[in-house]
PDB file of C-alpha atoms in Angstrom:
ATOM      1  CA  MET A 524     176.278 -12.078  42.042  1.00 44.00           C
ATOM      2  CA  ASN A 525     178.820 -14.578  41.108  1.00 46.00           C
ATOM      3  CA  THR A 526     182.415 -15.194  43.972  1.00 48.00           C
ATOM      4  CA  THR A 527     185.656 -15.996  41.244  1.00 55.00           C
ATOM      5  CA  ASN A 528     188.796 -16.360  42.831  1.00 68.00           C
ATOM      6  CA  THR A 529     190.058 -12.565  42.188  1.00 87.00           C
ATOM      7  CA  ASP A 530     187.606 -11.582  45.076  1.00 94.00           C
ATOM      8  CA  ALA A 531     188.847 -11.426  48.581  1.00 96.00           C
ATOM      9  CA  ILE A 532     186.324 -10.081  50.135  1.00 96.00           C
ATOM     10  CA  SER A 533     182.575 -10.857  49.144  1.00 97.00           C
ATOM     11  CA  LEU A 534     179.395  -9.452  50.416  1.00 98.00           C
ATOM     12  CA  ARG A 535     176.350 -11.529  49.608  1.00 98.00           C
ATOM     13  CA  SER A 536     172.708  -9.784  50.414  1.00 98.00           C
ATOM     14  CA  VAL A 537     174.337  -8.569  53.815  1.00 98.00           C
ATOM     15  CA  SER A 538     171.846  -7.423  56.037  1.00 97.00           C
ATOM     16  CA  ARG A 539     172.731  -5.901  59.889  1.00 97.00           C
ATOM     17  CA  THR A 540     169.596  -5.252  61.874  1.00 96.00           C
ATOM     18  CA  TYR A 541     170.707  -4.060  65.756  1.00 92.00           C
ATOM     19  CA  GLY A 542     167.780  -4.293  68.811  1.00 84.00           C
ATOM     20  CA  THR A 543     164.344  -6.099  68.417  1.00 66.00           C
ATOM     21  CA  ALA A 544     161.010  -5.921  69.477  1.00 47.00           C
ATOM     22  CA  GLN A 545     159.974  -5.912  73.080  1.00 49.00           C
ATOM     23  CA  LYS A 546     157.084  -6.896  74.907  1.00 47.00           C
ATOM     24  CA  ARG A 547     156.105  -6.076  78.446  1.00 50.00           C
ATOM     25  CA  ARG A 548     152.855  -6.048  80.697  1.00 48.00           C
ATOM     26  CA  ARG A 549     151.481  -3.555  81.965  1.00 50.00           C
ATOM     27  CA  GLY A 550     149.483  -5.033  85.060  1.00 50.00           C
ATOM     28  CA  SER A 551     148.199  -9.078  85.773  1.00 47.00           C
ATOM     29  CA  PRO A 552     144.144  -9.633  85.654  1.00 48.00           C
ATOM     30  CA  HIS A 553     144.591 -10.625  89.115  1.00 51.00           C
ATOM     31  CA  ASP A 554     146.612  -7.843  90.153  1.00 50.00           C
ATOM     32  CA  PRO A 555     144.353  -6.828  93.051  1.00 49.00           C
ATOM     33  CA  ALA A 556     144.208  -2.199  91.317  1.00 48.00           C
ATOM     34  CA  ALA A 557     141.556  -4.237  88.654  1.00 46.00           C
ATOM     35  CA  ALA A 558     138.589  -3.133  90.187  1.00 48.00           C
ATOM     36  CA  THR A 559     137.017  -3.628  86.835  1.00 51.00           C
ATOM     37  CA  ALA A 560     136.905  -5.925  83.908  1.00 51.00           C
ATOM     38  CA  ALA A 561     137.550  -3.459  81.012  1.00 51.00           C
ATOM     39  CA  ALA A 562     140.409  -1.940  83.581  1.00 51.00           C
ATOM     40  CA  THR A 563     140.756  -6.171  83.842  1.00 48.00           C
ATOM     41  CA  ALA A 564     141.685  -5.966  80.413  1.00 50.00           C
ATOM     42  CA  ALA A 565     143.628  -3.064  79.443  1.00 50.00           C
ATOM     43  CA  ALA A 566     145.981  -4.349  82.657  1.00 47.00           C
ATOM     44  CA  VAL A 567     147.210  -7.287  80.554  1.00 46.00           C
ATOM     45  CA  THR A 568     147.541  -5.257  77.338  1.00 47.00           C
ATOM     46  CA  ALA A 569     150.959  -5.885  75.442  1.00 48.00           C
ATOM     47  CA  VAL A 570     152.039  -3.784  75.121  1.00 46.00           C
ATOM     48  CA  THR A 571     155.349  -4.041  72.195  1.00 49.00           C
ATOM     49  CA  ALA A 572     158.389  -0.770  71.374  1.00 52.00           C
ATOM     50  CA  VAL A 573     159.691  -1.840  68.941  1.00 57.00           C
ATOM     51  CA  THR A 574     163.635  -1.143  69.017  1.00 71.00           C
ATOM     52  CA  ALA A 575     164.991  -2.123  65.630  1.00 80.00           C
ATOM     53  CA  ALA A 576     167.444  -0.276  63.282  1.00 92.00           C
ATOM     54  CA  THR A 577     168.284  -1.254  60.098  1.00 94.00           C
ATOM     55  CA  ALA A 578     172.153  -0.773  59.861  1.00 96.00           C
ATOM     56  CA  LEU A 579     172.990  -2.380  56.565  1.00 97.00           C
ATOM     57  CA  ASP A 580     170.237  -3.134  53.608  1.00 96.00           C
ATOM     58  CA  ASP A 581     170.461  -6.332  51.898  1.00 97.00           C
ATOM     59  CA  ILE A 582     174.084  -5.570  50.670  1.00 97.00           C
ATOM     60  CA  THR A 583     175.509  -7.700  47.889  1.00 97.00           C
ATOM     61  CA  VAL A 584     179.065  -6.411  47.120  1.00 97.00           C
ATOM     62  CA  THR A 585     183.154  -8.013  46.421  1.00 97.00           C
ATOM     63  CA  PHE A 586     186.116  -6.208  46.755  1.00 97.00           C
ATOM     64  CA  PRO A 587     188.799  -8.007  43.862  1.00 97.00           C
ATOM     65  CA  ARG A 588     192.481  -8.134  45.480  1.00 96.00           C
ATOM     66  CA  ALA A 589     195.067  -6.277  44.989  1.00 96.00           C
ATOM     67  CA  THR A 590     192.067  -3.161  44.789  1.00 97.00           C
ATOM     68  CA  PHE A 591     192.054   0.285  47.181  1.00 98.00           C
ATOM     69  CA  THR A 592     188.402   0.817  48.203  1.00 98.00           C
ATOM     70  CA  ALA A 593     187.168   4.014  49.669  1.00 98.00           C
ATOM     71  CA  VAL A 594     183.951   4.207  51.235  1.00 98.00           C
ATOM     72  CA  MET A 595     181.665   7.005  51.701  1.00 98.00           C
ATOM     73  CA  GLY A 596     178.376   8.790  52.585  1.00 96.00           C
ATOM     74  CA  PRO A 597     176.302  10.818  54.852  1.00 94.00           C
ATOM     75  CA  SER A 598     176.725   9.560  59.132  1.00 91.00           C
ATOM     76  CA  GLY A 599     174.705   7.215  59.837  1.00 92.00           C
ATOM     77  CA  SER A 600     175.205   5.263  56.613  1.00 95.00           C
ATOM     78  CA  GLY A 601     176.700   2.290  57.410  1.00 96.00           C
ATOM     79  CA  LYS A 602     180.104   2.435  56.589  1.00 96.00           C
ATOM     80  CA  SER A 603     181.673   1.050  59.731  1.00 94.00           C
ATOM     81  CA  THR A 604     178.837  -1.962  59.688  1.00 96.00           C
ATOM     82  CA  LEU A 605     180.368  -2.527  56.584  1.00 97.00           C
ATOM     83  CA  LEU A 606     183.408  -2.733  57.501  1.00 96.00           C
ATOM     84  CA  GLN A 607     182.613  -4.310  60.477  1.00 96.00           C
ATOM     85  CA  CYS A 608     181.246  -6.819  58.914  1.00 97.00           C
ATOM     86  CA  ALA A 609     183.516  -7.708  56.387  1.00 97.00           C
ATOM     87  CA  ALA A 610     186.108  -8.025  58.294  1.00 96.00           C
ATOM     88  CA  GLY A 611     184.484 -10.315  61.235  1.00 96.00           C
ATOM     89  CA  LEU A 612     184.192  -8.501  64.126  1.00 95.00           C
ATOM     90  CA  ASP A 613     180.460  -7.704  63.145  1.00 96.00           C
ATOM     91  CA  ARG A 614     178.013 -11.243  62.612  1.00 96.00           C
ATOM     92  CA  PRO A 615     175.523  -9.729  60.105  1.00 97.00           C
ATOM     93  CA  THR A 616     171.666 -10.622  60.607  1.00 97.00           C
ATOM     94  CA  SER A 617     171.699 -12.103  57.331  1.00 97.00           C
ATOM     95  CA  GLY A 618     173.242 -12.963  54.301  1.00 98.00           C
ATOM     96  CA  SER A 619     176.950 -13.937  52.882  1.00 98.00           C
ATOM     97  CA  VAL A 620     180.490 -13.004  54.311  1.00 98.00           C
ATOM     98  CA  THR A 621     183.214 -14.496  52.534  1.00 97.00           C
ATOM     99  CA  LEU A 622     186.978 -14.055  52.649  1.00 96.00           C
ATOM    100  CA  GLY A 623     188.242 -16.504  50.217  1.00 93.00           C
ATOM    101  CA  GLY A 624     186.499 -18.505  49.699  1.00 90.00           C
ATOM    102  CA  THR A 625     185.653 -18.781  53.945  1.00 96.00           C
ATOM    103  CA  GLU A 626     182.483 -17.904  54.356  1.00 97.00           C
ATOM    104  CA  LEU A 627     182.539 -15.634  57.923  1.00 97.00           C
ATOM    105  CA  THR A 628     179.539 -16.710  59.056  1.00 96.00           C
ATOM    106  CA  ALA A 629     179.363 -20.089  59.819  1.00 95.00           C
ATOM    107  CA  LEU A 630     182.280 -19.655  62.071  1.00 96.00           C
ATOM    108  CA  SER A 631     183.018 -20.188  65.936  1.00 96.00           C
ATOM    109  CA  GLU A 632     183.715 -17.384  68.034  1.00 95.00           C
ATOM    110  CA  THR A 633     187.114 -18.563  68.288  1.00 94.00           C
ATOM    111  CA  ARG A 634     188.114 -19.743  64.726  1.00 95.00           C
ATOM    112  CA  LEU A 635     186.317 -15.930  63.794  1.00 95.00           C
ATOM    113  CA  ALA A 636     189.585 -14.387  65.913  1.00 92.00           C
ATOM    114  CA  LEU A 637     192.342 -16.092  64.741  1.00 92.00           C
ATOM    115  CA  LEU A 638     191.484 -15.373  61.169  1.00 94.00           C
ATOM    116  CA  ARG A 639     191.040 -11.982  61.966  1.00 93.00           C
ATOM    117  CA  ARG A 640     194.807 -12.844  63.878  1.00 90.00           C
ATOM    118  CA  GLU A 641     195.906 -14.115  60.434  1.00 90.00           C
ATOM    119  CA  ARG A 642     194.819 -13.641  57.350  1.00 94.00           C
ATOM    120  CA  ILE A 643     192.397  -9.690  57.859  1.00 95.00           C
ATOM    121  CA  GLY A 644     195.155  -5.834  58.692  1.00 95.00           C
ATOM    122  CA  PHE A 645     192.925  -3.205  60.772  1.00 95.00           C
ATOM    123  CA  VAL A 646     194.569   0.024  60.931  1.00 94.00           C
ATOM    124  CA  PHE A 647     192.303   2.752  62.107  1.00 91.00           C
ATOM    125  CA  GLN A 648     191.954   6.288  63.981  1.00 90.00           C
ATOM    126  CA  ALA A 649     193.652   5.961  67.168  1.00 91.00           C
ATOM    127  CA  PHE A 650     197.001   4.436  66.623  1.00 92.00           C
ATOM    128  CA  ASN A 651     196.602   1.834  69.583  1.00 93.00           C
ATOM    129  CA  LEU A 652     200.432   1.724  70.571  1.00 96.00           C
ATOM    130  CA  LEU A 653     201.659   0.514  73.695  1.00 96.00           C
ATOM    131  CA  PRO A 654     203.407   3.881  74.850  1.00 96.00           C
ATOM    132  CA  SER A 655     206.616   1.275  77.228  1.00 97.00           C
ATOM    133  CA  LEU A 656     207.262  -1.278  73.977  1.00 97.00           C
ATOM    134  CA  THR A 657     209.009   0.536  71.753  1.00 97.00           C
ATOM    135  CA  ALA A 658     208.343   0.594  67.054  1.00 97.00           C
ATOM    136  CA  GLU A 659     210.008  -2.882  67.159  1.00 96.00           C
ATOM    137  CA  GLN A 660     208.490  -3.988  70.023  1.00 96.00           C
ATOM    138  CA  ASN A 661     204.426  -2.577  69.010  1.00 96.00           C
ATOM    139  CA  VAL A 662     205.093  -3.978  65.812  1.00 96.00           C
ATOM    140  CA  ALA A 663     206.082  -8.039  66.804  1.00 95.00           C
ATOM    141  CA  LEU A 664     203.030  -7.599  69.329  1.00 92.00           C
ATOM    142  CA  PRO A 665     200.529  -9.342  67.474  1.00 89.00           C
ATOM    143  CA  LEU A 666     202.044 -12.429  67.717  1.00 89.00           C
ATOM    144  CA  ARG A 667     203.271 -12.640  70.022  1.00 89.00           C
ATOM    145  CA  LEU A 668     200.018 -12.471  71.489  1.00 85.00           C
ATOM    146  CA  ALA A 669     199.289 -15.810  69.494  1.00 83.00           C
ATOM    147  CA  GLY A 670     201.902 -17.559  70.309  1.00 85.00           C
ATOM    148  CA  ARG A 671     204.053 -17.716  67.552  1.00 86.00           C
ATOM    149  CA  ARG A 672     207.909 -16.733  67.080  1.00 87.00           C
ATOM    150  CA  VAL A 673     209.269 -14.195  66.059  1.00 86.00           C
ATOM    151  CA  PRO A 674     211.401 -13.651  63.529  1.00 90.00           C
ATOM    152  CA  LYS A 675     213.138 -10.140  63.745  1.00 91.00           C
ATOM    153  CA  ALA A 676     213.968  -9.734  59.995  1.00 93.00           C
ATOM    154  CA  ARG A 677     210.358  -9.553  58.915  1.00 93.00           C
ATOM    155  CA  ILE A 678     210.208  -7.424  62.098  1.00 95.00           C
ATOM    156  CA  ARG A 679     212.406  -4.922  59.922  1.00 94.00           C
ATOM    157  CA  GLU A 680     211.081  -5.608  56.574  1.00 93.00           C
ATOM    158  CA  VAL A 681     207.632  -4.182  58.068  1.00 94.00           C
ATOM    159  CA  LEU A 682     209.291  -1.083  59.394  1.00 95.00           C
ATOM    160  CA  GLN A 683     211.643  -0.705  56.259  1.00 94.00           C
ATOM    161  CA  GLN A 684     208.595  -0.444  54.675  1.00 90.00           C
ATOM    162  CA  VAL A 685     206.648   2.002  55.958  1.00 93.00           C
ATOM    163  CA  GLY A 686     209.873   4.028  56.257  1.00 92.00           C
ATOM    164  CA  LEU A 687     210.463   3.399  60.029  1.00 94.00           C
ATOM    165  CA  GLY A 688     213.918   1.716  59.411  1.00 94.00           C
ATOM    166  CA  ASP A 689     215.723   4.028  61.592  1.00 95.00           C
ATOM    167  CA  ARG A 690     212.351   4.050  64.282  1.00 95.00           C
ATOM    168  CA  ALA A 691     212.734   0.622  65.004  1.00 96.00           C
ATOM    169  CA  ARG A 692     213.966   1.379  69.127  1.00 97.00           C
ATOM    170  CA  HIS A 693     212.299   4.361  69.339  1.00 97.00           C
ATOM    171  CA  ARG A 694     208.861   5.037  71.993  1.00 97.00           C
ATOM    172  CA  PRO A 695     205.426   5.832  70.832  1.00 97.00           C
ATOM    173  CA  THR A 696     206.599   9.657  72.463  1.00 96.00           C
ATOM    174  CA  GLU A 697     209.802   9.487  70.961  1.00 97.00           C
ATOM    175  CA  LEU A 698     207.452   9.441  66.446  1.00 96.00           C
ATOM    176  CA  SER A 699     205.102  11.721  64.899  1.00 94.00           C
ATOM    177  CA  GLY A 700     201.642  11.251  64.916  1.00 93.00           C
ATOM    178  CA  GLY A 701     202.404  10.631  60.541  1.00 92.00           C
ATOM    179  CA  GLN A 702     205.574   7.683  61.528  1.00 94.00           C
ATOM    180  CA  GLN A 703     203.079   6.022  65.049  1.00 95.00           C
ATOM    181  CA  GLN A 704     200.415   5.845  62.284  1.00 94.00           C
ATOM    182  CA  ARG A 705     202.807   3.878  60.525  1.00 94.00           C
ATOM    183  CA  VAL A 706     204.310   2.002  62.927  1.00 96.00           C
ATOM    184  CA  ALA A 707     200.426   0.580  63.578  1.00 95.00           C
ATOM    185  CA  LEU A 708     200.789   0.230  59.945  1.00 95.00           C
ATOM    186  CA  ALA A 709     203.751  -2.089  60.030  1.00 94.00           C
ATOM    187  CA  ARG A 710     202.026  -3.914  62.739  1.00 95.00           C
ATOM    188  CA  ALA A 711     198.986  -4.328  61.212  1.00 94.00           C
ATOM    189  CA  LEU A 712     200.930  -6.000  57.719  1.00 92.00           C
ATOM    190  CA  VAL A 713     203.540  -8.124  60.283  1.00 92.00           C
ATOM    191  CA  THR A 714     201.408 -11.667  59.406  1.00 89.00           C
ATOM    192  CA  ARG A 715     200.899 -10.365  55.362  1.00 90.00           C
ATOM    193  CA  PRO A 716     197.033  -9.626  55.795  1.00 94.00           C
ATOM    194  CA  GLU A 717     195.087 -10.856  53.005  1.00 95.00           C
ATOM    195  CA  VAL A 718     193.220  -7.495  53.377  1.00 97.00           C
ATOM    196  CA  LEU A 719     193.667  -4.107  54.883  1.00 97.00           C
ATOM    197  CA  PHE A 720     190.854  -2.580  56.879  1.00 97.00           C
ATOM    198  CA  GLY A 721     191.168   0.631  57.931  1.00 96.00           C
ATOM    199  CA  ASP A 722     188.277   2.707  59.545  1.00 94.00           C
ATOM    200  CA  GLU A 723     189.364   5.944  58.966  1.00 94.00           C
ATOM    201  CA  PRO A 724     193.776   5.848  59.560  1.00 93.00           C
ATOM    202  CA  THR A 725     193.863   9.803  58.642  1.00 92.00           C
ATOM    203  CA  GLY A 726     191.570  11.328  60.646  1.00 90.00           C
ATOM    204  CA  ALA A 727     193.520  12.378  63.727  1.00 88.00           C
ATOM    205  CA  LEU A 728     196.969  13.589  60.718  1.00 90.00           C
ATOM    206  CA  ASP A 729     197.524  16.613  59.338  1.00 91.00           C
ATOM    207  CA  SER A 730     197.202  18.006  55.474  1.00 91.00           C
ATOM    208  CA  ARG A 731     200.418  16.526  54.748  1.00 90.00           C
ATOM    209  CA  THR A 732     201.022  12.963  56.424  1.00 90.00           C
ATOM    210  CA  SER A 733     198.142  11.957  55.778  1.00 92.00           C
ATOM    211  CA  ARG A 734     199.136  12.341  52.215  1.00 93.00           C
ATOM    212  CA  GLU A 735     202.429  10.247  52.805  1.00 91.00           C
ATOM    213  CA  VAL A 736     200.343   7.826  54.681  1.00 91.00           C
ATOM    214  CA  LEU A 737     197.818   7.246  51.901  1.00 95.00           C
ATOM    215  CA  THR A 738     200.800   7.176  48.282  1.00 94.00           C
ATOM    216  CA  LEU A 739     201.878   4.536  51.771  1.00 92.00           C
ATOM    217  CA  LEU A 740     198.464   2.617  51.720  1.00 94.00           C
ATOM    218  CA  ARG A 741     198.666   3.380  47.642  1.00 96.00           C
ATOM    219  CA  SER A 742     201.969   1.554  47.034  1.00 94.00           C
ATOM    220  CA  MET A 743     201.493  -1.585  49.281  1.00 92.00           C
ATOM    221  CA  VAL A 744     198.683  -2.316  46.578  1.00 96.00           C
ATOM    222  CA  ASP A 745     200.807  -1.409  43.559  1.00 96.00           C
ATOM    223  CA  ARG A 746     203.917  -2.503  44.171  1.00 92.00           C
ATOM    224  CA  GLU A 747     202.755  -5.937  46.945  1.00 91.00           C
ATOM    225  CA  GLY A 748     199.277  -6.531  45.477  1.00 95.00           C
ATOM    226  CA  GLN A 749     197.475  -5.878  48.621  1.00 96.00           C
ATOM    227  CA  THR A 750     193.828  -5.285  49.221  1.00 97.00           C
ATOM    228  CA  VAL A 751     193.189  -1.580  50.821  1.00 97.00           C
ATOM    229  CA  VAL A 752     189.331  -0.834  52.143  1.00 98.00           C
ATOM    230  CA  MET A 753     189.448   2.060  53.422  1.00 97.00           C
ATOM    231  CA  VAL A 754     185.979   3.823  55.620  1.00 97.00           C
ATOM    232  CA  THR A 755     187.197   7.523  55.268  1.00 96.00           C
ATOM    233  CA  HIS A 756     184.498  10.912  54.980  1.00 95.00           C
ATOM    234  CA  ASP A 757     187.816  12.675  53.676  1.00 96.00           C
ATOM    235  CA  PRO A 758     187.236  12.972  49.384  1.00 97.00           C
ATOM    236  CA  VAL A 759     190.648  13.781  49.110  1.00 97.00           C
ATOM    237  CA  ALA A 760     191.843  10.530  51.352  1.00 97.00           C
ATOM    238  CA  ALA A 761     189.141   8.513  49.448  1.00 98.00           C
ATOM    239  CA  SER A 762     191.015   9.704  46.158  1.00 98.00           C
ATOM    240  CA  TYR A 763     193.746   7.799  46.316  1.00 98.00           C
ATOM    241  CA  ALA A 764     191.496   4.789  46.245  1.00 98.00           C
ATOM    242  CA  ASP A 765     190.607   2.826  42.644  1.00 98.00           C
ATOM    243  CA  ARG A 766     186.570   3.052  43.488  1.00 98.00           C
ATOM    244  CA  VAL A 767     185.105   4.896  45.905  1.00 98.00           C
ATOM    245  CA  LEU A 768     181.612   3.273  46.830  1.00 98.00           C
ATOM    246  CA  PHE A 769     179.217   4.880  48.660  1.00 98.00           C
ATOM    247  CA  LEU A 770     175.990   4.581  50.930  1.00 97.00           C
ATOM    248  CA  VAL A 771     173.733   6.020  52.161  1.00 96.00           C
ATOM    249  CA  ASP A 772     171.031   4.225  54.367  1.00 95.00           C
ATOM    250  CA  GLY A 773     172.403   1.022  54.531  1.00 96.00           C
ATOM    251  CA  ARG A 774     172.449   0.741  50.706  1.00 96.00           C
ATOM    252  CA  VAL A 775     174.439   1.169  48.176  1.00 96.00           C
ATOM    253  CA  ASN A 776     174.502   4.011  45.907  1.00 96.00           C
ATOM    254  CA  GLY A 777     176.639   4.424  43.368  1.00 95.00           C
ATOM    255  CA  GLU A 778     181.026   4.133  43.277  1.00 97.00           C
ATOM    256  CA  LEU A 779     183.147   6.159  41.520  1.00 98.00           C
ATOM    257  CA  LEU A 780     186.412   4.950  39.696  1.00 98.00           C
ATOM    258  CA  GLN A 781     189.560   6.684  39.339  1.00 97.00           C
ATOM    259  CA  ALA A 782     188.001   9.811  40.401  1.00 98.00           C
ATOM    260  CA  ASP A 783     189.728  13.011  41.159  1.00 98.00           C
ATOM    261  CA  ALA A 784     189.025  14.703  45.127  1.00 97.00           C
ATOM    262  CA  ASP A 785     186.834  17.549  43.506  1.00 98.00           C
ATOM    263  CA  THR A 786     184.717  14.916  41.720  1.00 98.00           C
ATOM    264  CA  ILE A 787     183.902  12.728  44.986  1.00 98.00           C
ATOM    265  CA  ALA A 788     183.618  15.854  47.054  1.00 97.00           C
ATOM    266  CA  ALA A 789     180.633  16.732  44.411  1.00 97.00           C
ATOM    267  CA  HIS A 790     179.116  13.712  44.592  1.00 96.00           C
ATOM    268  CA  MET A 791     178.902  13.286  48.720  1.00 96.00           C
ATOM    269  CA  THR A 792     177.663  17.176  48.745  1.00 95.00           C
ATOM    270  CA  ARG A 793     174.528  15.659  46.032  1.00 93.00           C
ATOM    271  CA  LEU A 794     173.787  12.424  48.891  1.00 91.00           C
ATOM    272  CA  GLU A 795     174.364  15.083  51.681  1.00 88.00           C
ATOM    273  CA  ALA A 796     172.096  17.522  50.154  1.00 85.00           C
ATOM    274  CA  THR A 797     169.142  15.419  49.290  1.00 74.00           C
ATOM    275  CA  PRO A 798     166.287  15.792  51.398  1.00 64.00           C
ATOM    276  CA  PRO A 799     165.689  11.668  53.119  1.00 60.00           C
ATOM    277  CA  SER A 800     162.631   9.715  53.119  1.00 52.00           C
ATOM    278  CA  PRO A 801     162.098   8.650  56.509  1.00 52.00           C
ATOM    279  CA  LEU A 802     161.093   4.913  56.434  1.00 47.00           C
ATOM    280  CA  PRO A 803     159.622   2.454  58.993  1.00 41.00           C
ATOM    281  CA  THR A 804     161.819   0.916  60.680  1.00 44.00           C
ATOM    282  CA  ARG A 805     162.947  -3.012  59.286  1.00 44.00           C
ATOM    283  CA  GLY A 806     163.478  -5.750  61.588  1.00 42.00           C
ATOM    284  CA  PRO A 807     165.599  -9.081  60.533  1.00 42.00           C
ATOM    285  CA  ASP A 808     162.719 -10.729  58.212  1.00 43.00           C
ATOM    286  CA  SER A 809     163.210  -7.353  55.692  1.00 40.00           C
ATOM    287  CA  LYS A 810     162.613  -8.480  52.620  1.00 40.00           C
ATOM    288  CA  ASP A 811     163.336  -4.552  50.610  1.00 42.00           C
ATOM    289  CA  HIS A 812     165.911  -5.099  48.395  1.00 38.00           C
ATOM    290  CA  ASN A 813     168.794  -2.552  46.658  1.00 43.00           C
ATOM    291  CA  SER A 814     167.965  -0.349  44.069  1.00 39.00           C
ATOM    292  CA  LYS A 815     170.620  -0.006  41.244  1.00 39.00           C
ATOM    293  CA  SER A 816     169.087   3.371  40.815  1.00 39.00           C
ATOM    294  CA  PRO A 817     169.804   5.979  44.246  1.00 40.00           C
ATOM    295  CA  HIS A 818     167.196   6.324  47.298  1.00 41.00           C
ATOM    296  CA  PRO A 819     168.296   8.521  49.555  1.00 42.00           C
ATOM    297  CA  GLN A 820     166.388   7.487  53.089  1.00 43.00           C
ATOM    298  CA  ALA A 821     166.094   8.808  56.651  1.00 41.00           C
ATOM    299  CA  PRO A 822     169.550   7.756  58.097  1.00 44.00           C
ATOM    300  CA  HIS A 823     169.731   4.685  60.262  1.00 43.00           C
ATOM    301  CA  PRO A 824     172.243   5.894  63.641  1.00 44.00           C
ATOM    302  CA  GLU A 825     176.044   4.420  63.365  1.00 47.00           C
ATOM    303  CA  PRO A 826     177.114   1.887  65.375  1.00 45.00           C
ATOM    304  CA  HIS A 827     181.080   2.682  66.617  1.00 45.00           C
ATOM    305  CA  PRO A 828     184.190   0.232  65.518  1.00 43.00           C
ATOM    306  CA  CYS A 829     184.698  -2.854  68.044  1.00 39.00           C
TER     307      CYS A 829
END
């Protein structure tokens, strides 16, 4: 895959495996209970417990700048793991992750934390607002934690951008759920991130409020050139995206462009109805590669967001 300067995020041959093969001994050849040679031989037999699970399996995908991509798939398909690896929240077992020309896998934990703080924005299902702070204070929090000057004009700008210019001094308990999520969105945008990642950002909202937040995300892409990558299970939410990327068993299983909610829902129904094929557990040295034709396989557990 050729990476161009039009790509905000690039993943090349990325795999993520959790767990390792563990060895233990049942006993020792000096164990007094080993009365015979056969018993002694059995006692020193090494037992291997394979506990590895492959969450991402040799994925290659790019996320172009100024586009809105939704990531969908059955439970355990690797959606959140893909987001975590792309955003530098988790390190892949193998492969390359590039953000605007910076190779994330080569960075130390300190440099990776700085990159996330300065170049990436996050919005999750939980609003994660501090109840004792006002909306403007919550928005300013990332800058304060980074030891940076807090320009009041920028705080007002992002609150105005999400339609909360008149709610700057309100605390979370004085705001609706949709307004709290918009404060969280403003907080993610205050550092002008290259990519905004959302993990089920409308999952805790009612349908009307969800539409408001999704319309806001859509407008940021169209008017501001923001890059958005959103994990969701909701076909209606995914229909706001330019592209819907589908995962099955940690592998890319096709995509839809400019699709409506009914088309997306029908595609998800087909994926979920396909009988899984059992796969042997693979470790980090697996040589399997993605196939361009869909072959859904048994799902692996999907890790929770960090």
